[in-house]
């Protein structure tokens, strides 16, 4: 049997188990989802959001990409964040990166990889913002670990900068953005304690005026 067919067998076994442990499970999950969390993580197959946090189907809305990036022109990411915040009303957004991240390691080097270089460039920007601290770490592994952490911190910032998040805060919606890091070596997640809870956590240049106030002014960008 081809290896991938095992997945379909596993699925049948999972359905049997779910029906056995909770006969109402599929009836409930087919009607609606009410997740409290949005997870923004790395696509790395070793960092499965639900498994490492013990969350069940329906508990976590998930977006994953290479190196858990929040790129402001990424319509996929923005759509997910908008739906999670405006419709699902999640209470927490968790940006979770991980040590030994291939995207981070590639961004630290100068090799060309093709199309992905355009994605890695966003990660390189984070290195440039923090080059003094990072360049001062002589040990390569330690520097990579710190780069992983700083990248997570920057992505938390980047989420806070969006109008989606700022408008939710303005409306009084309870929404916290957390930065976490997962260690592949022991499976433990560490909270980096860089939680954003309101616009005051942002540098003033990123703070947006209230939507109606801003739109009443003539748009003069150039
Ligand atoms: Co990764």
PDB file of N, CA and C in Angstrom, residues 79-157:
ATOM      1  N   UNK A  79      -6.805  38.384   5.616  1.00  0.00           N
ATOM      2  CA  UNK A  79      -8.170  37.853   5.596  1.00  0.00           C
ATOM      3  C   UNK A  79      -8.424  36.972   6.811  1.00  0.00           C
ATOM      4  N   UNK A  80      -7.441  36.169   7.157  1.00  0.00           N
ATOM      5  CA  UNK A  80      -7.577  35.293   8.324  1.00  0.00           C
ATOM      6  C   UNK A  80      -7.706  36.131   9.602  1.00  0.00           C
ATOM      7  N   UNK A  81      -6.853  37.141   9.738  1.00  0.00           N
ATOM      8  CA  UNK A  81      -6.892  37.992  10.938  1.00  0.00           C
ATOM      9  C   UNK A  81      -8.230  38.737  11.004  1.00  0.00           C
ATOM     10  N   UNK A  82      -8.663  39.270   9.861  1.00  0.00           N
ATOM     11  CA  UNK A  82      -9.917  40.009   9.826  1.00  0.00           C
ATOM     12  C   UNK A  82     -11.098  39.118  10.225  1.00  0.00           C
ATOM     13  N   UNK A  83     -11.152  37.935   9.672  1.00  0.00           N
ATOM     14  CA  UNK A  83     -12.260  37.021   9.998  1.00  0.00           C
ATOM     15  C   UNK A  83     -12.209  36.613  11.471  1.00  0.00           C
ATOM     16  N   UNK A  84     -11.001  36.323  11.940  1.00  0.00           N
ATOM     17  CA  UNK A  84     -10.837  35.885  13.333  1.00  0.00           C
ATOM     18  C   UNK A  84     -11.246  36.976  14.312  1.00  0.00           C
ATOM     19  N   UNK A  85     -10.872  38.218  14.002  1.00  0.00           N
ATOM     20  CA  UNK A  85     -11.120  39.330  14.929  1.00  0.00           C
ATOM     21  C   UNK A  85     -12.546  39.867  14.784  1.00  0.00           C
ATOM     22  N   UNK A  86     -12.972  40.119  13.549  1.00  0.00           N
ATOM     23  CA  UNK A  86     -14.266  40.781  13.333  1.00  0.00           C
ATOM     24  C   UNK A  86     -15.463  39.838  13.413  1.00  0.00           C
ATOM     25  N   UNK A  87     -15.286  38.612  12.984  1.00  0.00           N
ATOM     26  CA  UNK A  87     -16.431  37.690  12.959  1.00  0.00           C
ATOM     27  C   UNK A  87     -16.375  36.690  14.111  1.00  0.00           C
ATOM     28  N   UNK A  88     -15.245  36.003  14.237  1.00  0.00           N
ATOM     29  CA  UNK A  88     -15.152  34.991  15.299  1.00  0.00           C
ATOM     30  C   UNK A  88     -14.919  35.620  16.674  1.00  0.00           C
ATOM     31  N   UNK A  89     -14.420  36.843  16.677  1.00  0.00           N
ATOM     32  CA  UNK A  89     -14.129  37.567  17.924  1.00  0.00           C
ATOM     33  C   UNK A  89     -13.211  36.769  18.857  1.00  0.00           C
ATOM     34  N   UNK A  90     -12.110  36.335  18.316  1.00  0.00           N
ATOM     35  CA  UNK A  90     -11.128  35.617  19.154  1.00  0.00           C
ATOM     36  C   UNK A  90     -10.605  36.585  20.224  1.00  0.00           C
ATOM     37  N   UNK A  91     -10.215  36.021  21.340  1.00  0.00           N
ATOM     38  CA  UNK A  91      -9.741  36.860  22.455  1.00  0.00           C
ATOM     39  C   UNK A  91      -8.221  36.957  22.506  1.00  0.00           C
ATOM     40  N   UNK A  92      -7.582  35.984  21.885  1.00  0.00           N
ATOM     41  CA  UNK A  92      -6.118  35.967  21.901  1.00  0.00           C
ATOM     42  C   UNK A  92      -5.578  35.624  20.517  1.00  0.00           C
ATOM     43  N   UNK A  93      -4.549  36.356  20.106  1.00  0.00           N
ATOM     44  CA  UNK A  93      -3.819  35.964  18.906  1.00  0.00           C
ATOM     45  C   UNK A  93      -2.432  35.545  19.387  1.00  0.00           C
ATOM     46  N   UNK A  94      -2.035  34.365  19.002  1.00  0.00           N
ATOM     47  CA  UNK A  94      -0.737  33.858  19.442  1.00  0.00           C
ATOM     48  C   UNK A  94       0.182  33.726  18.235  1.00  0.00           C
ATOM     49  N   UNK A  95       1.264  34.509  18.248  1.00  0.00           N
ATOM     50  CA  UNK A  95       2.293  34.328  17.227  1.00  0.00           C
ATOM     51  C   UNK A  95       3.302  33.381  17.847  1.00  0.00           C
ATOM     52  N   UNK A  96       3.387  32.190  17.297  1.00  0.00           N
ATOM     53  CA  UNK A  96       4.304  31.207  17.880  1.00  0.00           C
ATOM     54  C   UNK A  96       5.364  30.789  16.864  1.00  0.00           C
ATOM     55  N   UNK A  97       6.581  31.174  17.133  1.00  0.00           N
ATOM     56  CA  UNK A  97       7.700  30.733  16.302  1.00  0.00           C
ATOM     57  C   UNK A  97       8.387  29.549  16.962  1.00  0.00           C
ATOM     58  N   UNK A  98       9.470  29.115  16.382  1.00  0.00           N
ATOM     59  CA  UNK A  98      10.178  27.974  16.984  1.00  0.00           C
ATOM     60  C   UNK A  98      11.670  28.063  16.699  1.00  0.00           C
ATOM     61  N   UNK A  99      12.444  27.551  17.656  1.00  0.00           N
ATOM     62  CA  UNK A  99      13.891  27.493  17.455  1.00  0.00           C
ATOM     63  C   UNK A  99      14.185  26.510  16.318  1.00  0.00           C
ATOM     64  N   UNK A 100      15.336  26.606  15.716  1.00  0.00           N
ATOM     65  CA  UNK A 100      15.742  25.770  14.573  1.00  0.00           C
ATOM     66  C   UNK A 100      14.832  26.001  13.370  1.00  0.00           C
ATOM     67  N   UNK A 101      14.271  27.188  13.255  1.00  0.00           N
ATOM     68  CA  UNK A 101      13.359  27.472  12.147  1.00  0.00           C
ATOM     69  C   UNK A 101      14.155  27.620  10.846  1.00  0.00           C
ATOM     70  N   UNK A 102      13.810  26.795   9.857  1.00  0.00           N
ATOM     71  CA  UNK A 102      14.537  26.806   8.586  1.00  0.00           C
ATOM     72  C   UNK A 102      14.467  28.155   7.887  1.00  0.00           C
ATOM     73  N   UNK A 103      13.329  28.829   8.006  1.00  0.00           N
ATOM     74  CA  UNK A 103      13.159  30.140   7.381  1.00  0.00           C
ATOM     75  C   UNK A 103      14.102  31.162   7.991  1.00  0.00           C
ATOM     76  N   UNK A 104      14.228  31.106   9.304  1.00  0.00           N
ATOM     77  CA  UNK A 104      15.116  32.036  10.014  1.00  0.00           C
ATOM     78  C   UNK A 104      16.571  31.749   9.644  1.00  0.00           C
ATOM     79  N   UNK A 105      16.920  30.471   9.633  1.00  0.00           N
ATOM     80  CA  UNK A 105      18.305  30.093   9.318  1.00  0.00           C
ATOM     81  C   UNK A 105      18.664  30.518   7.892  1.00  0.00           C
ATOM     82  N   UNK A 106      17.718  30.315   6.958  1.00  0.00           N
ATOM     83  CA  UNK A 106      17.971  30.703   5.563  1.00  0.00           C
ATOM     84  C   UNK A 106      18.122  32.224   5.454  1.00  0.00           C
ATOM     85  N   UNK A 107      17.299  32.944   6.224  1.00  0.00           N
ATOM     86  CA  UNK A 107      17.345  34.414   6.172  1.00  0.00           C
ATOM     87  C   UNK A 107      18.652  34.963   6.750  1.00  0.00           C
ATOM     88  N   UNK A 108      19.289  34.191   7.613  1.00  0.00           N
ATOM     89  CA  UNK A 108      20.569  34.615   8.206  1.00  0.00           C
ATOM     90  C   UNK A 108      21.719  34.502   7.217  1.00  0.00           C
ATOM     91  N   UNK A 109      21.524  33.650   6.213  1.00  0.00           N
ATOM     92  CA  UNK A 109      22.600  33.408   5.253  1.00  0.00           C
ATOM     93  C   UNK A 109      22.440  34.248   3.997  1.00  0.00           C
ATOM     94  N   UNK A 110      23.297  33.995   3.029  1.00  0.00           N
ATOM     95  CA  UNK A 110      23.292  34.798   1.800  1.00  0.00           C
ATOM     96  C   UNK A 110      23.034  33.969   0.542  1.00  0.00           C
ATOM     97  N   UNK A 111      22.669  32.721   0.764  1.00  0.00           N
ATOM     98  CA  UNK A 111      22.411  31.820  -0.353  1.00  0.00           C
ATOM     99  C   UNK A 111      21.127  32.205  -1.085  1.00  0.00           C
ATOM    100  N   UNK A 112      21.077  31.933  -2.410  1.00  0.00           N
ATOM    101  CA  UNK A 112      19.830  32.155  -3.160  1.00  0.00           C
ATOM    102  C   UNK A 112      19.031  30.861  -3.177  1.00  0.00           C
ATOM    103  N   UNK A 113      17.724  30.984  -2.948  1.00  0.00           N
ATOM    104  CA  UNK A 113      16.863  29.789  -2.958  1.00  0.00           C
ATOM    105  C   UNK A 113      15.783  29.865  -4.025  1.00  0.00           C
ATOM    106  N   UNK A 114      15.681  31.000  -4.718  1.00  0.00           N
ATOM    107  CA  UNK A 114      14.636  31.149  -5.731  1.00  0.00           C
ATOM    108  C   UNK A 114      13.519  32.045  -5.229  1.00  0.00           C
ATOM    109  N   UNK A 115      12.301  31.691  -5.617  1.00  0.00           N
ATOM    110  CA  UNK A 115      11.133  32.516  -5.276  1.00  0.00           C
ATOM    111  C   UNK A 115      11.045  32.867  -3.796  1.00  0.00           C
ATOM    112  N   UNK A 116      11.391  31.900  -2.973  1.00  0.00           N
ATOM    113  CA  UNK A 116      11.266  32.083  -1.521  1.00  0.00           C
ATOM    114  C   UNK A 116      12.129  33.234  -0.989  1.00  0.00           C
ATOM    115  N   UNK A 117      13.146  33.631  -1.762  1.00  0.00           N
ATOM    116  CA  UNK A 117      13.994  34.756  -1.332  1.00  0.00           C
ATOM    117  C   UNK A 117      13.167  36.013  -1.074  1.00  0.00           C
ATOM    118  N   UNK A 118      12.073  36.167  -1.831  1.00  0.00           N
ATOM    119  CA  UNK A 118      11.211  37.335  -1.658  1.00  0.00           C
ATOM    120  C   UNK A 118      10.496  37.314  -0.313  1.00  0.00           C
ATOM    121  N   UNK A 119      10.230  36.120   0.159  1.00  0.00           N
ATOM    122  CA  UNK A 119       9.609  35.954   1.487  1.00  0.00           C
ATOM    123  C   UNK A 119      10.659  36.140   2.577  1.00  0.00           C
ATOM    124  N   UNK A 120      11.817  35.533   2.345  1.00  0.00           N
ATOM    125  CA  UNK A 120      12.896  35.606   3.346  1.00  0.00           C
ATOM    126  C   UNK A 120      13.358  37.044   3.579  1.00  0.00           C
ATOM    127  N   UNK A 121      13.182  37.887   2.585  1.00  0.00           N
ATOM    128  CA  UNK A 121      13.615  39.279   2.716  1.00  0.00           C
ATOM    129  C   UNK A 121      12.904  39.984   3.872  1.00  0.00           C
ATOM    130  N   UNK A 122      11.655  39.634   4.096  1.00  0.00           N
ATOM    131  CA  UNK A 122      10.925  40.224   5.234  1.00  0.00           C
ATOM    132  C   UNK A 122      11.596  39.836   6.557  1.00  0.00           C
ATOM    133  N   UNK A 123      12.134  38.626   6.583  1.00  0.00           N
ATOM    134  CA  UNK A 123      12.799  38.163   7.807  1.00  0.00           C
ATOM    135  C   UNK A 123      14.148  38.868   7.948  1.00  0.00           C
ATOM    136  N   UNK A 124      14.802  39.079   6.812  1.00  0.00           N
ATOM    137  CA  UNK A 124      16.087  39.799   6.841  1.00  0.00           C
ATOM    138  C   UNK A 124      15.901  41.221   7.385  1.00  0.00           C
ATOM    139  N   UNK A 125      14.756  41.835   7.085  1.00  0.00           N
ATOM    140  CA  UNK A 125      14.482  43.182   7.609  1.00  0.00           C
ATOM    141  C   UNK A 125      14.534  43.174   9.141  1.00  0.00           C
ATOM    142  N   UNK A 126      14.007  42.094   9.715  1.00  0.00           N
ATOM    143  CA  UNK A 126      14.031  41.985  11.184  1.00  0.00           C
ATOM    144  C   UNK A 126      15.475  41.931  11.676  1.00  0.00           C
ATOM    145  N   UNK A 127      16.325  41.219  10.939  1.00  0.00           N
ATOM    146  CA  UNK A 127      17.742  41.144  11.317  1.00  0.00           C
ATOM    147  C   UNK A 127      18.343  42.554  11.290  1.00  0.00           C
ATOM    148  N   UNK A 128      18.024  43.290  10.236  1.00  0.00           N
ATOM    149  CA  UNK A 128      18.591  44.639  10.099  1.00  0.00           C
ATOM    150  C   UNK A 128      18.150  45.561  11.242  1.00  0.00           C
ATOM    151  N   UNK A 129      16.866  45.462  11.641  1.00  0.00           N
ATOM    152  CA  UNK A 129      16.381  46.281  12.761  1.00  0.00           C
ATOM    153  C   UNK A 129      17.179  45.998  14.032  1.00  0.00           C
ATOM    154  N   UNK A 130      17.594  44.747  14.175  1.00  0.00           N
ATOM    155  CA  UNK A 130      18.237  44.328  15.427  1.00  0.00           C
ATOM    156  C   UNK A 130      19.683  43.905  15.208  1.00  0.00           C
ATOM    157  N   UNK A 131      20.307  44.438  14.162  1.00  0.00           N
ATOM    158  CA  UNK A 131      21.640  43.927  13.806  1.00  0.00           C
ATOM    159  C   UNK A 131      22.688  44.167  14.890  1.00  0.00           C
ATOM    160  N   UNK A 132      22.535  45.249  15.658  1.00  0.00           N
ATOM    161  CA  UNK A 132      23.547  45.496  16.693  1.00  0.00           C
ATOM    162  C   UNK A 132      23.542  44.383  17.727  1.00  0.00           C
ATOM    163  N   UNK A 133      22.359  44.050  18.201  1.00  0.00           N
ATOM    164  CA  UNK A 133      22.262  42.974  19.198  1.00  0.00           C
ATOM    165  C   UNK A 133      22.678  41.625  18.594  1.00  0.00           C
ATOM    166  N   UNK A 134      22.161  41.345  17.389  1.00  0.00           N
ATOM    167  CA  UNK A 134      22.427  40.033  16.791  1.00  0.00           C
ATOM    168  C   UNK A 134      23.897  39.864  16.409  1.00  0.00           C
ATOM    169  N   UNK A 135      24.486  40.892  15.814  1.00  0.00           N
ATOM    170  CA  UNK A 135      25.891  40.792  15.414  1.00  0.00           C
ATOM    171  C   UNK A 135      26.826  40.634  16.616  1.00  0.00           C
ATOM    172  N   UNK A 136      26.350  41.094  17.783  1.00  0.00           N
ATOM    173  CA  UNK A 136      27.211  40.993  18.968  1.00  0.00           C
ATOM    174  C   UNK A 136      27.222  39.588  19.571  1.00  0.00           C
ATOM    175  N   UNK A 137      26.336  38.716  19.092  1.00  0.00           N
ATOM    176  CA  UNK A 137      26.316  37.328  19.596  1.00  0.00           C
ATOM    177  C   UNK A 137      27.223  36.477  18.710  1.00  0.00           C
ATOM    178  N   UNK A 138      28.350  36.053  19.256  1.00  0.00           N
ATOM    179  CA  UNK A 138      29.335  35.342  18.431  1.00  0.00           C
ATOM    180  C   UNK A 138      28.906  33.929  18.048  1.00  0.00           C
ATOM    181  N   UNK A 139      28.301  33.228  19.013  1.00  0.00           N
ATOM    182  CA  UNK A 139      27.910  31.846  18.765  1.00  0.00           C
ATOM    183  C   UNK A 139      26.732  31.791  17.772  1.00  0.00           C
ATOM    184  N   UNK A 140      26.941  31.067  16.666  1.00  0.00           N
ATOM    185  CA  UNK A 140      25.939  30.998  15.597  1.00  0.00           C
ATOM    186  C   UNK A 140      24.583  30.488  16.065  1.00  0.00           C
ATOM    187  N   UNK A 141      24.621  29.437  16.888  1.00  0.00           N
ATOM    188  CA  UNK A 141      23.370  28.832  17.342  1.00  0.00           C
ATOM    189  C   UNK A 141      22.606  29.790  18.260  1.00  0.00           C
ATOM    190  N   UNK A 142      23.358  30.427  19.148  1.00  0.00           N
ATOM    191  CA  UNK A 142      22.714  31.382  20.064  1.00  0.00           C
ATOM    192  C   UNK A 142      22.165  32.583  19.298  1.00  0.00           C
ATOM    193  N   UNK A 143      22.914  32.991  18.263  1.00  0.00           N
ATOM    194  CA  UNK A 143      22.441  34.122  17.458  1.00  0.00           C
ATOM    195  C   UNK A 143      21.146  33.756  16.725  1.00  0.00           C
ATOM    196  N   UNK A 144      21.102  32.528  16.215  1.00  0.00           N
ATOM    197  CA  UNK A 144      19.898  32.072  15.509  1.00  0.00           C
ATOM    198  C   UNK A 144      18.707  32.007  16.472  1.00  0.00           C
ATOM    199  N   UNK A 145      18.962  31.539  17.690  1.00  0.00           N
ATOM    200  CA  UNK A 145      17.873  31.446  18.677  1.00  0.00           C
ATOM    201  C   UNK A 145      17.321  32.836  18.998  1.00  0.00           C
ATOM    202  N   UNK A 146      18.224  33.785  19.175  1.00  0.00           N
ATOM    203  CA  UNK A 146      17.787  35.152  19.489  1.00  0.00           C
ATOM    204  C   UNK A 146      17.041  35.770  18.299  1.00  0.00           C
ATOM    205  N   UNK A 147      17.510  35.443  17.099  1.00  0.00           N
ATOM    206  CA  UNK A 147      16.853  35.945  15.885  1.00  0.00           C
ATOM    207  C   UNK A 147      15.422  35.411  15.812  1.00  0.00           C
ATOM    208  N   UNK A 148      15.242  34.145  16.152  1.00  0.00           N
ATOM    209  CA  UNK A 148      13.899  33.551  16.188  1.00  0.00           C
ATOM    210  C   UNK A 148      13.009  34.360  17.135  1.00  0.00           C
ATOM    211  N   UNK A 149      13.543  34.654  18.330  1.00  0.00           N
ATOM    212  CA  UNK A 149      12.747  35.388  19.330  1.00  0.00           C
ATOM    213  C   UNK A 149      12.421  36.806  18.848  1.00  0.00           C
ATOM    214  N   UNK A 150      13.420  37.491  18.329  1.00  0.00           N
ATOM    215  CA  UNK A 150      13.199  38.870  17.871  1.00  0.00           C
ATOM    216  C   UNK A 150      12.219  38.914  16.704  1.00  0.00           C
ATOM    217  N   UNK A 151      12.265  37.894  15.867  1.00  0.00           N
ATOM    218  CA  UNK A 151      11.317  37.837  14.755  1.00  0.00           C
ATOM    219  C   UNK A 151       9.882  37.722  15.272  1.00  0.00           C
ATOM    220  N   UNK A 152       9.699  36.921  16.301  1.00  0.00           N
ATOM    221  CA  UNK A 152       8.357  36.777  16.894  1.00  0.00           C
ATOM    222  C   UNK A 152       7.887  38.123  17.459  1.00  0.00           C
ATOM    223  N   UNK A 153       8.780  38.795  18.175  1.00  0.00           N
ATOM    224  CA  UNK A 153       8.438  40.099  18.765  1.00  0.00           C
ATOM    225  C   UNK A 153       8.013  41.080  17.666  1.00  0.00           C
ATOM    226  N   UNK A 154       8.755  41.085  16.564  1.00  0.00           N
ATOM    227  CA  UNK A 154       8.422  41.993  15.463  1.00  0.00           C
ATOM    228  C   UNK A 154       7.069  41.652  14.841  1.00  0.00           C
ATOM    229  N   UNK A 155       6.744  40.377  14.767  1.00  0.00           N
ATOM    230  CA  UNK A 155       5.458  39.989  14.160  1.00  0.00           C
ATOM    231  C   UNK A 155       4.292  40.366  15.066  1.00  0.00           C
ATOM    232  N   UNK A 156       4.511  40.330  16.388  1.00  0.00           N
ATOM    233  CA  UNK A 156       3.490  40.802  17.330  1.00  0.00           C
ATOM    234  C   UNK A 156       3.256  42.301  17.087  1.00  0.00           C
ATOM    235  N   UNK A 157       4.361  43.052  16.973  1.00  0.00           N
ATOM    236  CA  UNK A 157       4.281  44.472  16.641  1.00  0.00           C
ATOM    237  C   UNK A 157       3.498  44.670  15.338  1.00  0.00           C
TER     238      UNK A 157
END
